[in-house]
Coordinates of C-alpha atoms and ligand atoms in Angstrom, one line a residue:
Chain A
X197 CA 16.6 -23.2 23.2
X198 CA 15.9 -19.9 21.5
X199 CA 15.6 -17.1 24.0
X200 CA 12.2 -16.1 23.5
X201 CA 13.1 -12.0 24.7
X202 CA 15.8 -11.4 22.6
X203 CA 15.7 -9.9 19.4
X204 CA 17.7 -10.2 16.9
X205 CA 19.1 -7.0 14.7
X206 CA 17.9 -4.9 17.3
X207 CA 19.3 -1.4 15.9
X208 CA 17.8 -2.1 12.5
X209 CA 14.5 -3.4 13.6
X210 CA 13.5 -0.7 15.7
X211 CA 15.1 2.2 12.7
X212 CA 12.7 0.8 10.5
X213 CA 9.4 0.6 12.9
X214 CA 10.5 4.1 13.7
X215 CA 10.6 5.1 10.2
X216 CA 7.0 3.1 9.5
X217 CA 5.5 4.8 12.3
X218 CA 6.8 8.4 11.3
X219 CA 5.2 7.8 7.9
X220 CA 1.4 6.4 8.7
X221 CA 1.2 9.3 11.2
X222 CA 2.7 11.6 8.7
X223 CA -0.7 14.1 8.7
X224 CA -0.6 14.0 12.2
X225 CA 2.8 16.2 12.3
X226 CA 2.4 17.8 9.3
X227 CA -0.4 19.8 10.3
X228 CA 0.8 20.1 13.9
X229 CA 0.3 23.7 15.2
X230 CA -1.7 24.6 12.3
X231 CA -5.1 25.8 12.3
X232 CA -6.8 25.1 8.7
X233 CA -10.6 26.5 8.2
X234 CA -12.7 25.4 5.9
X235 CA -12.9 28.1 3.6
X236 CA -16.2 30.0 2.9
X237 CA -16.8 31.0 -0.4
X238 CA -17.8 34.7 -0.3
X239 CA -20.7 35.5 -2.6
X240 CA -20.8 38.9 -4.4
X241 CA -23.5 41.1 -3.9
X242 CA -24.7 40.1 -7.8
X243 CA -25.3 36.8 -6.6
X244 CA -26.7 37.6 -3.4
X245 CA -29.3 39.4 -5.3
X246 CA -30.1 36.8 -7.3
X247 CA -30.4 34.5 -4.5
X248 CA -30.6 31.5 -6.4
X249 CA -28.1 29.3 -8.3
X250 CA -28.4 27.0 -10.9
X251 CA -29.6 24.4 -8.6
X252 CA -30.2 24.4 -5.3
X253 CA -27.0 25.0 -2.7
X254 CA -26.5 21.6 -2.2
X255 CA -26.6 20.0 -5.3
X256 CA -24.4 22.8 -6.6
X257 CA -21.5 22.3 -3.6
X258 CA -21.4 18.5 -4.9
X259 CA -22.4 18.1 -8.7
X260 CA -21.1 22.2 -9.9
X261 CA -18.5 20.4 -12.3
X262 CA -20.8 18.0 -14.0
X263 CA -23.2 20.6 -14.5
X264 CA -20.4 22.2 -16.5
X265 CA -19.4 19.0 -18.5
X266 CA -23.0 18.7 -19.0
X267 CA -23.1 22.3 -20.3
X268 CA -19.8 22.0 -22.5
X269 CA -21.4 19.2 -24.5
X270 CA -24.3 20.4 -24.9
X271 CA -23.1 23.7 -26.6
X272 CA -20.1 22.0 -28.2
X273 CA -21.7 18.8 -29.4
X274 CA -25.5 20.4 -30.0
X275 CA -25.3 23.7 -30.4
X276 CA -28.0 24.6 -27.9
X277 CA -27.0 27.4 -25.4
X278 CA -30.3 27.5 -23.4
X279 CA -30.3 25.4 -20.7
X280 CA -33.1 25.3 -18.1
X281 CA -33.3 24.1 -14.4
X282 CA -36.5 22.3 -12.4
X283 CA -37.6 25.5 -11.8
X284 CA -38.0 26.6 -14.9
X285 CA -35.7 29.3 -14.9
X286 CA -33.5 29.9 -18.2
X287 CA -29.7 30.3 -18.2
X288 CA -27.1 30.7 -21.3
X289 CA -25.1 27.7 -20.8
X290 CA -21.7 29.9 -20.3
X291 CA -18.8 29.4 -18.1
X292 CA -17.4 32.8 -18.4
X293 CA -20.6 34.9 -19.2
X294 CA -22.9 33.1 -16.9
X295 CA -21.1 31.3 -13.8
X296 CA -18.9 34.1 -13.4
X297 CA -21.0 36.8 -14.2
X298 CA -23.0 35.8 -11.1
X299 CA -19.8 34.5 -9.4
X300 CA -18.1 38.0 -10.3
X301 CA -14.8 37.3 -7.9
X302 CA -13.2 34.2 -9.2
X303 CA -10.2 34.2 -6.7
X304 CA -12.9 34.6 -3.7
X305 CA -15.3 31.9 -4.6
X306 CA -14.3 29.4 -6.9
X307 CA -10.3 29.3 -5.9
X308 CA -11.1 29.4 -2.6
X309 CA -12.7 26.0 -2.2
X310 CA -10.6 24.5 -5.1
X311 CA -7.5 25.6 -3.1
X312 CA -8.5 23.6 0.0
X313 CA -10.0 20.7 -2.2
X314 CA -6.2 21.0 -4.3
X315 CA -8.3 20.5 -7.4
X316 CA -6.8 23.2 -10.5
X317 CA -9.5 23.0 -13.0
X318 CA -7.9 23.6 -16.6
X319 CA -10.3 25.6 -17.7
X320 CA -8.6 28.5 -17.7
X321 CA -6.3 28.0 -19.6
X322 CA -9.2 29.3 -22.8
X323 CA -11.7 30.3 -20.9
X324 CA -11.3 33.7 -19.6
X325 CA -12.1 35.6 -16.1
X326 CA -14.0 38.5 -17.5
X327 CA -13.0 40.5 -14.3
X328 CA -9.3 40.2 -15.4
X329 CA -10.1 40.8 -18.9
X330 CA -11.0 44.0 -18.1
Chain B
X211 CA -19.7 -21.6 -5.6
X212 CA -17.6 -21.7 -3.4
X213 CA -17.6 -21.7 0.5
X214 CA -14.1 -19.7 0.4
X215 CA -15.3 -16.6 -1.3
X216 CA -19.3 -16.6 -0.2
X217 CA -18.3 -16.3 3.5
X218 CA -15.8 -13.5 2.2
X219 CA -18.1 -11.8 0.3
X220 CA -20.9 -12.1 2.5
X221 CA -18.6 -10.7 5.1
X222 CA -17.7 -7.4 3.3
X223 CA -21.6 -6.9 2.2
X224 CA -22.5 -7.2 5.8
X225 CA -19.7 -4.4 6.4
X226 CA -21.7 -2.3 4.0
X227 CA -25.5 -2.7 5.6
X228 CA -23.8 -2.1 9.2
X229 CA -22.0 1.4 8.2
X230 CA -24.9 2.0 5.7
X231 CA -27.4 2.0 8.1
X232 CA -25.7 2.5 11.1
X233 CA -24.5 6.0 10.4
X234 CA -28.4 6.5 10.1
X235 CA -28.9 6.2 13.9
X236 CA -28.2 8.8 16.7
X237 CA -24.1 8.8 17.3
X238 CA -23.6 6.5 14.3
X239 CA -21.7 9.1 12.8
X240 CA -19.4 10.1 15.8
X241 CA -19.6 6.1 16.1
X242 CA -18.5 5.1 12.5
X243 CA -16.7 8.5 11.7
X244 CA -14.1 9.1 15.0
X245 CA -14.3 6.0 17.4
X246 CA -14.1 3.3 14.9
X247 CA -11.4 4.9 12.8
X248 CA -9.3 6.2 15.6
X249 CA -9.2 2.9 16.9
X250 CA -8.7 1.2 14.1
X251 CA -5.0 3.4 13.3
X252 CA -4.1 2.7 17.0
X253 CA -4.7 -1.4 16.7
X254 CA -2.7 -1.1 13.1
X255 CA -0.1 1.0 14.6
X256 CA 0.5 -1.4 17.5
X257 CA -0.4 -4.4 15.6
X258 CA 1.7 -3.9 12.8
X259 CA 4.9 -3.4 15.4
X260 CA 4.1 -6.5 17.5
X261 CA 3.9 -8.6 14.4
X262 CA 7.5 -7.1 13.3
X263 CA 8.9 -7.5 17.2
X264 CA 7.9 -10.9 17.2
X265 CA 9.7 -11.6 14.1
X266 CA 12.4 -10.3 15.3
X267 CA 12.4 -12.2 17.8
X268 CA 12.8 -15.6 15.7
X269 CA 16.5 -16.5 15.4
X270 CA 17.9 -17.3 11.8
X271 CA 20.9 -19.7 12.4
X272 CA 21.7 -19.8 9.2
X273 CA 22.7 -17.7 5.7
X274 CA 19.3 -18.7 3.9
X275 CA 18.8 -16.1 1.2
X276 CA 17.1 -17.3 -2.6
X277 CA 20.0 -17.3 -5.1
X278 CA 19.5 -16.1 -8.4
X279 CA 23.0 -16.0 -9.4
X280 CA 26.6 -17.3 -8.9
X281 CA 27.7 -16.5 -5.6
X282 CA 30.7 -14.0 -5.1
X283 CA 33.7 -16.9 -4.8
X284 CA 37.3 -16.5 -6.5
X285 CA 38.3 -12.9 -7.9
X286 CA 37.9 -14.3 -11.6
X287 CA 34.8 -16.4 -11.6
X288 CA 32.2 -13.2 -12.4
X289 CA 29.5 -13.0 -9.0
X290 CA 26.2 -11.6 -9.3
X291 CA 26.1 -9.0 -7.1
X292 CA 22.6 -7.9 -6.7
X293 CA 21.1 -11.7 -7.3
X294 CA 23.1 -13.2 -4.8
X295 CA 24.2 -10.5 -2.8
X296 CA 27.4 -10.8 -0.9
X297 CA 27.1 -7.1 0.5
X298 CA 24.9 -5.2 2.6
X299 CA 24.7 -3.0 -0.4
X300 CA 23.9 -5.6 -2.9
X301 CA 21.1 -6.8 -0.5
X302 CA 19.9 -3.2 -0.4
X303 CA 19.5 -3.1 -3.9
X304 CA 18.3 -6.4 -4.5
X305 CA 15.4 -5.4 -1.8
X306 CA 14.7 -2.1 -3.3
X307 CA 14.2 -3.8 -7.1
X308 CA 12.0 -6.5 -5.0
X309 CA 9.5 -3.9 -3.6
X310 CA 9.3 -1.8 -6.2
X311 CA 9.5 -4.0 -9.4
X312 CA 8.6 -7.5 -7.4
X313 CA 11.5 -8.9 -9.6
X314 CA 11.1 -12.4 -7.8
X315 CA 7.4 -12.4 -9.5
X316 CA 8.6 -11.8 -12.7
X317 CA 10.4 -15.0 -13.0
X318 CA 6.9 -16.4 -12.4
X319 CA 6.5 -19.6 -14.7
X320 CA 3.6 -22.0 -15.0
X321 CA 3.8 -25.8 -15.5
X322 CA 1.3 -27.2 -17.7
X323 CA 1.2 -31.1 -19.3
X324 CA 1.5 -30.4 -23.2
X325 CA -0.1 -32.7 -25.6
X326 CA -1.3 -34.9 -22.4
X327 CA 2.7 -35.9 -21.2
X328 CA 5.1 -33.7 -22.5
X329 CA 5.6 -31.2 -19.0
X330 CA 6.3 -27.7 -20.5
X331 CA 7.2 -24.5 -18.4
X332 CA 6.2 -20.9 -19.7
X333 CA 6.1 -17.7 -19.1
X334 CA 3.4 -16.2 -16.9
X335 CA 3.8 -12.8 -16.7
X336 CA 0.2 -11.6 -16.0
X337 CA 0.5 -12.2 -12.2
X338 CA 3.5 -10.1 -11.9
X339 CA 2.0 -7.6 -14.6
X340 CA -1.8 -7.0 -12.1
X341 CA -0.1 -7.2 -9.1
X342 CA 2.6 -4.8 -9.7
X343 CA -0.1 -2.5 -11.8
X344 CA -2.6 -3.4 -8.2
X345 CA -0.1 -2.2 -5.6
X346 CA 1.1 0.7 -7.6
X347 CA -2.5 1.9 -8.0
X348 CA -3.4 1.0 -4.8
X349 CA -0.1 3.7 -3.3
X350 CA -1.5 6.1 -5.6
X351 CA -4.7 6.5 -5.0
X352 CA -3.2 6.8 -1.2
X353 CA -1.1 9.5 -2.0
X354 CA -3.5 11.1 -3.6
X355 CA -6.0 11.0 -0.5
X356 CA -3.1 13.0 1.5
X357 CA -4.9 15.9 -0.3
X358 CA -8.0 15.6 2.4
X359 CA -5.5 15.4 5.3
X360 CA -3.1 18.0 4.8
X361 CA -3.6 21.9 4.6
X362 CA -1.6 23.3 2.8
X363 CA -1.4 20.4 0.3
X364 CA 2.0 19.8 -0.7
X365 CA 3.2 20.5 -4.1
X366 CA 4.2 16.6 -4.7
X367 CA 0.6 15.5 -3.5
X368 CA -0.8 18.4 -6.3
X369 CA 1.5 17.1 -8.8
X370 CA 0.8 13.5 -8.6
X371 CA -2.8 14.1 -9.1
X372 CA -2.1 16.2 -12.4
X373 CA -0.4 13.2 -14.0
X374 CA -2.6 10.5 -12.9
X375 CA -5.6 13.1 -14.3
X376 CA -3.7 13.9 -17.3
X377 CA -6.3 11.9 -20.1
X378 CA -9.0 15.1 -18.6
X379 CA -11.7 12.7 -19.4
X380 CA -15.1 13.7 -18.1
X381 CA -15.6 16.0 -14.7
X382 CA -14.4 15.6 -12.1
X383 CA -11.7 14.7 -13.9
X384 CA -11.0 10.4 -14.4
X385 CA -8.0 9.5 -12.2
X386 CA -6.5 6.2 -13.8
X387 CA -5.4 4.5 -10.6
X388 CA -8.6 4.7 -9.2
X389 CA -9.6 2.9 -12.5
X390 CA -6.6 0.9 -12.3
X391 CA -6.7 -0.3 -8.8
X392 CA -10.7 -1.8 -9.2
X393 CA -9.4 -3.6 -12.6
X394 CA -6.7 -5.0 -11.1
X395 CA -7.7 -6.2 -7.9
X396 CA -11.2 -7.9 -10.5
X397 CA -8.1 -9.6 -12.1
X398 CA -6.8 -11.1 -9.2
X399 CA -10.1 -12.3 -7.8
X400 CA -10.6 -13.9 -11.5
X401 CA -7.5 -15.8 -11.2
X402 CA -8.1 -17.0 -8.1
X403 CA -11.6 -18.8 -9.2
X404 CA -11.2 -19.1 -13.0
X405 CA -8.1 -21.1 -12.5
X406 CA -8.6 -24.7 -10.7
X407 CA -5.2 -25.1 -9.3
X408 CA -4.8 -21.4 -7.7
X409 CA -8.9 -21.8 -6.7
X410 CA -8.3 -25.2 -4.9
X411 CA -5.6 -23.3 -2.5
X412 CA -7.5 -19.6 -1.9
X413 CA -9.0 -19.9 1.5
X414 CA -11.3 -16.9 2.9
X415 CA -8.5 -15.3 3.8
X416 CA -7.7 -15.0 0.2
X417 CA -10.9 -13.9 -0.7
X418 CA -11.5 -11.4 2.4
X419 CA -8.9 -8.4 1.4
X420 CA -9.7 -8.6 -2.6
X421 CA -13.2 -7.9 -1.4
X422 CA -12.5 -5.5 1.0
X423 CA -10.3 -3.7 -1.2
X424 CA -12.8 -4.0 -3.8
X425 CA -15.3 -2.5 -2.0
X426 CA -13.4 0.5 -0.7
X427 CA -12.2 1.3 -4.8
X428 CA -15.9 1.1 -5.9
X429 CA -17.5 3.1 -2.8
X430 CA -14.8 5.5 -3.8
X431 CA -15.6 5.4 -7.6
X432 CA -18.9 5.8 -6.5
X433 CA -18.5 8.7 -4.5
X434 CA -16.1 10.7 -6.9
X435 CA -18.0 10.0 -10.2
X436 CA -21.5 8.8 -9.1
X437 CA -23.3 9.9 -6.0
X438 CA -20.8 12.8 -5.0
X439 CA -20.2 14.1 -2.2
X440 CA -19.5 17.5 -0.5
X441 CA -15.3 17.9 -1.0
X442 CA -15.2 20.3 1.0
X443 CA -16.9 19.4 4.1
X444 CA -14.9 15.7 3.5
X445 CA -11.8 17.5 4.3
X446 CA -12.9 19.4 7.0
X447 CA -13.7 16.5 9.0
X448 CA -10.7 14.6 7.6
X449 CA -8.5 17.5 9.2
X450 CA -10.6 17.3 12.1
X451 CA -9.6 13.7 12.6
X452 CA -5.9 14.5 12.2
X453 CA -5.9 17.6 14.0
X454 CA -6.8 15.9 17.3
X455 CA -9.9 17.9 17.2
X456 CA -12.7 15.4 16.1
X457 CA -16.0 16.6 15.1
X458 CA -18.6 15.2 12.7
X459 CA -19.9 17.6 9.6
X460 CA -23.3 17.2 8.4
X461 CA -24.5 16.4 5.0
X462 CA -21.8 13.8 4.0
X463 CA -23.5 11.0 2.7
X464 CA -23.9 7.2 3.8
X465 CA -21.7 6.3 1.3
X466 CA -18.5 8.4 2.8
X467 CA -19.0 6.3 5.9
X468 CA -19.6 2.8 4.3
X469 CA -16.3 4.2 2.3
X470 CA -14.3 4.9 5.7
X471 CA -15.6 1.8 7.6
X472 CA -14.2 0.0 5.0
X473 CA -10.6 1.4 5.2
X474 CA -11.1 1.0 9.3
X475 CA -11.8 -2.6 8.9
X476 CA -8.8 -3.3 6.7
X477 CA -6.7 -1.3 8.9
X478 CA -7.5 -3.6 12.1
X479 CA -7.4 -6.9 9.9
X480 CA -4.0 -5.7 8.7
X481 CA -1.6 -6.5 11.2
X482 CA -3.0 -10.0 11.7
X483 CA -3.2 -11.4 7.9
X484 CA -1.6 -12.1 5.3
X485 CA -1.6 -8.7 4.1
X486 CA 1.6 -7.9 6.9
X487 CA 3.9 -9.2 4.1
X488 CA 4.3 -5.6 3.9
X489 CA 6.4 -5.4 6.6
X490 CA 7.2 -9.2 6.2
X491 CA 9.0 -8.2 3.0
X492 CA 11.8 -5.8 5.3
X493 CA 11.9 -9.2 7.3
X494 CA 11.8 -12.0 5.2
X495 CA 15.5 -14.0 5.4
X496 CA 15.5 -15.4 2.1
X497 CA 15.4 -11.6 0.9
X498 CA 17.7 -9.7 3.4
X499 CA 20.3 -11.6 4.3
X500 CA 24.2 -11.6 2.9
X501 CA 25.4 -14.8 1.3
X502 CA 28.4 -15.0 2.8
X503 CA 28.9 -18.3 4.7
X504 CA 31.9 -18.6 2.9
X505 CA 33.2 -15.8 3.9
X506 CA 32.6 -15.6 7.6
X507 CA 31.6 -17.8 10.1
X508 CA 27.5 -18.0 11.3
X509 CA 27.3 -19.2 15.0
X510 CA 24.0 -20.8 15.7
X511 CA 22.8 -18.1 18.3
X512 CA 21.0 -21.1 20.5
X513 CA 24.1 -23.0 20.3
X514 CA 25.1 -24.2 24.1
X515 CA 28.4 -24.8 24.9
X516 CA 29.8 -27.8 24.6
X517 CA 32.2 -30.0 25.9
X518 CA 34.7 -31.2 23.0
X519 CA 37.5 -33.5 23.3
X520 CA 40.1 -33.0 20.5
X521 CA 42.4 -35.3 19.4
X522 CA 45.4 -34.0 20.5
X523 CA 44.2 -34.6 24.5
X524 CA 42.5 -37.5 23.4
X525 CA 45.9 -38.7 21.9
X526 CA 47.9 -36.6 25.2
X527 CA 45.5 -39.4 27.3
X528 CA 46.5 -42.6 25.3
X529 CA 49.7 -42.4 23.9
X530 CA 51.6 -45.0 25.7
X531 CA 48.4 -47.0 25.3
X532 CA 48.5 -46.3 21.0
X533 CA 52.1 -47.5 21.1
X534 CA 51.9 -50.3 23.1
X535 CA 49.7 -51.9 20.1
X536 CA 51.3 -50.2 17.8
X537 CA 49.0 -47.5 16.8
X538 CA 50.5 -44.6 14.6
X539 CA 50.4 -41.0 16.8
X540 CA 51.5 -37.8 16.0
X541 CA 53.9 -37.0 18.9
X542 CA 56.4 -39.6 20.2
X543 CA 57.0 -39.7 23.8
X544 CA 60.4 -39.9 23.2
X545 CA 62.7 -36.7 22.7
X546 CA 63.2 -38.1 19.1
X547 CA 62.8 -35.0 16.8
X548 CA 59.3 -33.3 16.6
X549 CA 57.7 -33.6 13.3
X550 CA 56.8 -31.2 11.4
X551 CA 54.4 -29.6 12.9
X552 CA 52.7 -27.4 10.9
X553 CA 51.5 -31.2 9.5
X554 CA 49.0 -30.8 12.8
X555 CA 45.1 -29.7 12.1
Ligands
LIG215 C1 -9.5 7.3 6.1 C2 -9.1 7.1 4.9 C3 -9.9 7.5 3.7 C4 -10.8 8.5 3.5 C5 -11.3 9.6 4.5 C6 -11.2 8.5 2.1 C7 -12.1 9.4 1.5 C8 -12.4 9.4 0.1 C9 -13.2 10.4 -0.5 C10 -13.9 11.5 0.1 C11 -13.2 10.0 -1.9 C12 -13.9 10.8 -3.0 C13 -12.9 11.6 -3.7 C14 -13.5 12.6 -4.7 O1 -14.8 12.7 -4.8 O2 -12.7 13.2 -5.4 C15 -12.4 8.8 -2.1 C16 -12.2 8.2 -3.3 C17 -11.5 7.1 -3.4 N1 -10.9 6.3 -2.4 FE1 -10.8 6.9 -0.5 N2 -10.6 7.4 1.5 C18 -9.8 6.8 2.4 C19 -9.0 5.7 2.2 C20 -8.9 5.0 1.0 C21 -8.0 3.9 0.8 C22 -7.1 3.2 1.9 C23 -8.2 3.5 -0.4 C24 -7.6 2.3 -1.1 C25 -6.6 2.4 -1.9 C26 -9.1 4.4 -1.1 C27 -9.6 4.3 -2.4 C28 -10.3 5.2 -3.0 C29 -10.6 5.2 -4.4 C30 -10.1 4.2 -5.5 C31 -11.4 6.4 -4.7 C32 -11.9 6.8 -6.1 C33 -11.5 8.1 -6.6 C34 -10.0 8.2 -6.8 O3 -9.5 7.5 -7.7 O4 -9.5 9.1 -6.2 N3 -9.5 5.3 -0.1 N4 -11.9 8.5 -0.8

């Protein structure tokens, strides 16, 4: 009768659990020993004066790139650059001129959560960063 | 309708309400968010090997791999190598082309009665076409997720997710194997009810995982295209997780956890369903075994020993006997002249 204990192509068996289990707990290792902060977008003192955004915080953290699609139609398809939020308040619907000229550092506030999202928007490869225009 | 797929579905939909809702009460998140999930990787982890050690456990006496192809014989009668493998490499290959190309699918044929008698086979290649196009997605959209549980994210990780966004429709950009895993897996819950002979077999345990799986693509669509959620503080908690340093984050909505709960459940159904044939694949004999019985000999590895009698004691017993009624032996008693005796065996 078979013995029940024994099993059969030991070596190769337990290589390729080993292997298995290496590779589900692969962000386990990976990030051993590392400490990884969220990043905190830093807001320059244009914006802090302005103390609003577009929209409030929270809707900008999660919807920021549809309000841009949003925008890009609107002034490629219709031709209408004034956009206005809830509260009334008008903006020039501008990735360059208006997000970044409120957003003045680029590298410290967008890049800095795409980084740790690892999103690379395209967008830049026309549109411009007025800072490094300069 | 169908028993099969209402318990199935009602299952998954009562997945939903219970990490809908029950993120809402106090410690639903640490609840839903770190025990659940934690436990849910250990019981895969140490599922998934038990299953594995147990079939390892099960003897194969004998050389039973599929053959596709004339088996390696004389040095001039052309073998196929990889489709009837008669080397550890050849089975190597033949299991790499089977995981990554599922080449045994692709012979896939269906059997239909043409004009009411005449039996026809044809081609089916749709199967082999969703399912390949369904697990590829499905590893994709996996890979892609490593980018909420590693910091830094790896180039590779960065890369994939250029190519799979590379139609830059819409924003946040349209991944197609998010887009390609929900279609699929809709395809493969189709076929299962829209054809009578493959909806007479599905069980619930046919049903369950497509649902499942459903339901964690389309919480995921949701969340990416839809309802959104904060990236950011995703990852945060993600790395939390896998840091060893758990802690909830505030703000990421109910759909995140319904999302998770999801993936927890199918982790902890995994080990004991049908969806092991991942490792079953690694394990299966009719894929990894050499087909070389002709070559070398396969002892039955419960064989007991046994007691044989050949015939040259049994004749060594009853010679004289054989003579005396004039039997033919081998070996005279006389000192006549031995025969030949290579003649023996
Ligand atoms: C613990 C594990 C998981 C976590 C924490 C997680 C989290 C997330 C998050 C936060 C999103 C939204 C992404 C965004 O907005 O860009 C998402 C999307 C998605 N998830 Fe998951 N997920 C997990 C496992 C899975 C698994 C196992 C699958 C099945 C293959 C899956 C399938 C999807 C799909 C199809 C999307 C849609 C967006 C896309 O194509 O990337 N997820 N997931």
């Amino acid at each position: 009768m078979p013995n029940n204990k024994k099993m059969y192509d030991k070596g190769k068996v337990v290589a390729g659990l080993c292997i298995f289990v290496v590779l589900i707990t692969f962000p386990f290792w990976f990030n051993l020993g590392k400490a990884a902060p969220a990043p905190e977008p830093k807001l320059s003192d244009k914006a802090k004066a302005a103390k609003e955004c577009v929209m409030p915080k929270a809707t900008m953290k999660t919807e920021h790139m549809q309000i841009l699609n949003e925008w890009r139609d609107t002034v490629v398809r219709d031709a209408k650059r004034i956009y206005t939020n809830p509260s009334g308040k008008k903006f020039n619907m501008s990735l360059s001129n208006t997000c970044l000229d409120c957003h003045v550092e680029k590298a410290e506030f967008c890049d800095k959560c795409h980084n740790y999202a690892s999103v690379t928007p395209y967008c830049w490869e026309c549109h411009i960063d007025p800072k490094e225009a300069k | 309708m169908n028993i099969s797929y209402m318990y199935s579905l009602i299952a998954v939909i009562i997945l939903f309400l219970l990490a809908y809702v029950g993120v809402k009460f106090p410690g639903g998140e640490v609840f839903f968010g770190i025990i659940i999930p934690y436990l849910a990787l250990i019981i895969f982890i140490l599922g998934f090997i038990n299953r594995v050690i147990d079939w390892a456990r099960s003897p194969v006496p004998f050389r039973i791999p599929t053959t596709c192809g004339q088996q390696k014989s004389l040095p001039w009668i052309k073998s196929a190598n990889i489709d009837n493998p008669s080397t550890t490499g050849g089975v190597v290959v033949r299991m790499i082309l089977e995981v990554v190309f599922f080449r045994s699918l692709f012979r896939n044929t269906k059997c239909e009665l043409k004009e009411s008698d005449k039996i026809s086979y044809e081609w089916e290649k749709w199967l082999w076409l969703f399912s390949l196009t369904f697990h590829w997605a499905f590893f994709t959209v996996l890979f892609r997720h490593l980018r909420l549980f590693t910091e830094p994210v790896p180039a590779c990780v960065q890369l994939v997710a250029k190519l799979d966004g590379f139609l830059q429709i819409g924003l946040p950009g349209l991944m197609l194997s998010g887009v390609a895993l929900l279609a699929a897996v809709t395809f493969l819950f189709l076929r299962r009810i829209l054809i009578p002979q493959v909806k007479y077999i599905s069980l619930g345990s046919d049903y369950f995982p497509l649902f499942l799986i459903f339901g964690i693509a389309f919480t995921g669509i949701l969340m990416r295209y839809f309802t959104k959620v904060d990236i950011v503080g995703v990852k945060e908690f993600t790395m939390s997780l896998v840091t060893l340093n758990p802690h909830v984050i505030k703000g990421i909505g109910g759909v995140f956890y319904v999302h998770l709960f999801f993936v927890s459940v199918l982790l902890v159904y995994f080990p004991f369903s049908k969806l092991m044939h991942l490792g079953g694949i690694f394990m299966s004999p009719t894929r990894n075994m050499v087909n070389n019985s002709r070559a070398k000999r396969h002892v039955n590895p419960w064989n007991y020993p046994v007691k044989i009698h050949t015939y040259d004691a049994y004749e060594d017993e009853f010679r004289e006997k054989m003579i005396e009624i004039g039997l033919p032996v081998e070996k005279m008693i006389a000192p006549e002249t031995p025969e030949e005796p290579e003649e023996k065996e």
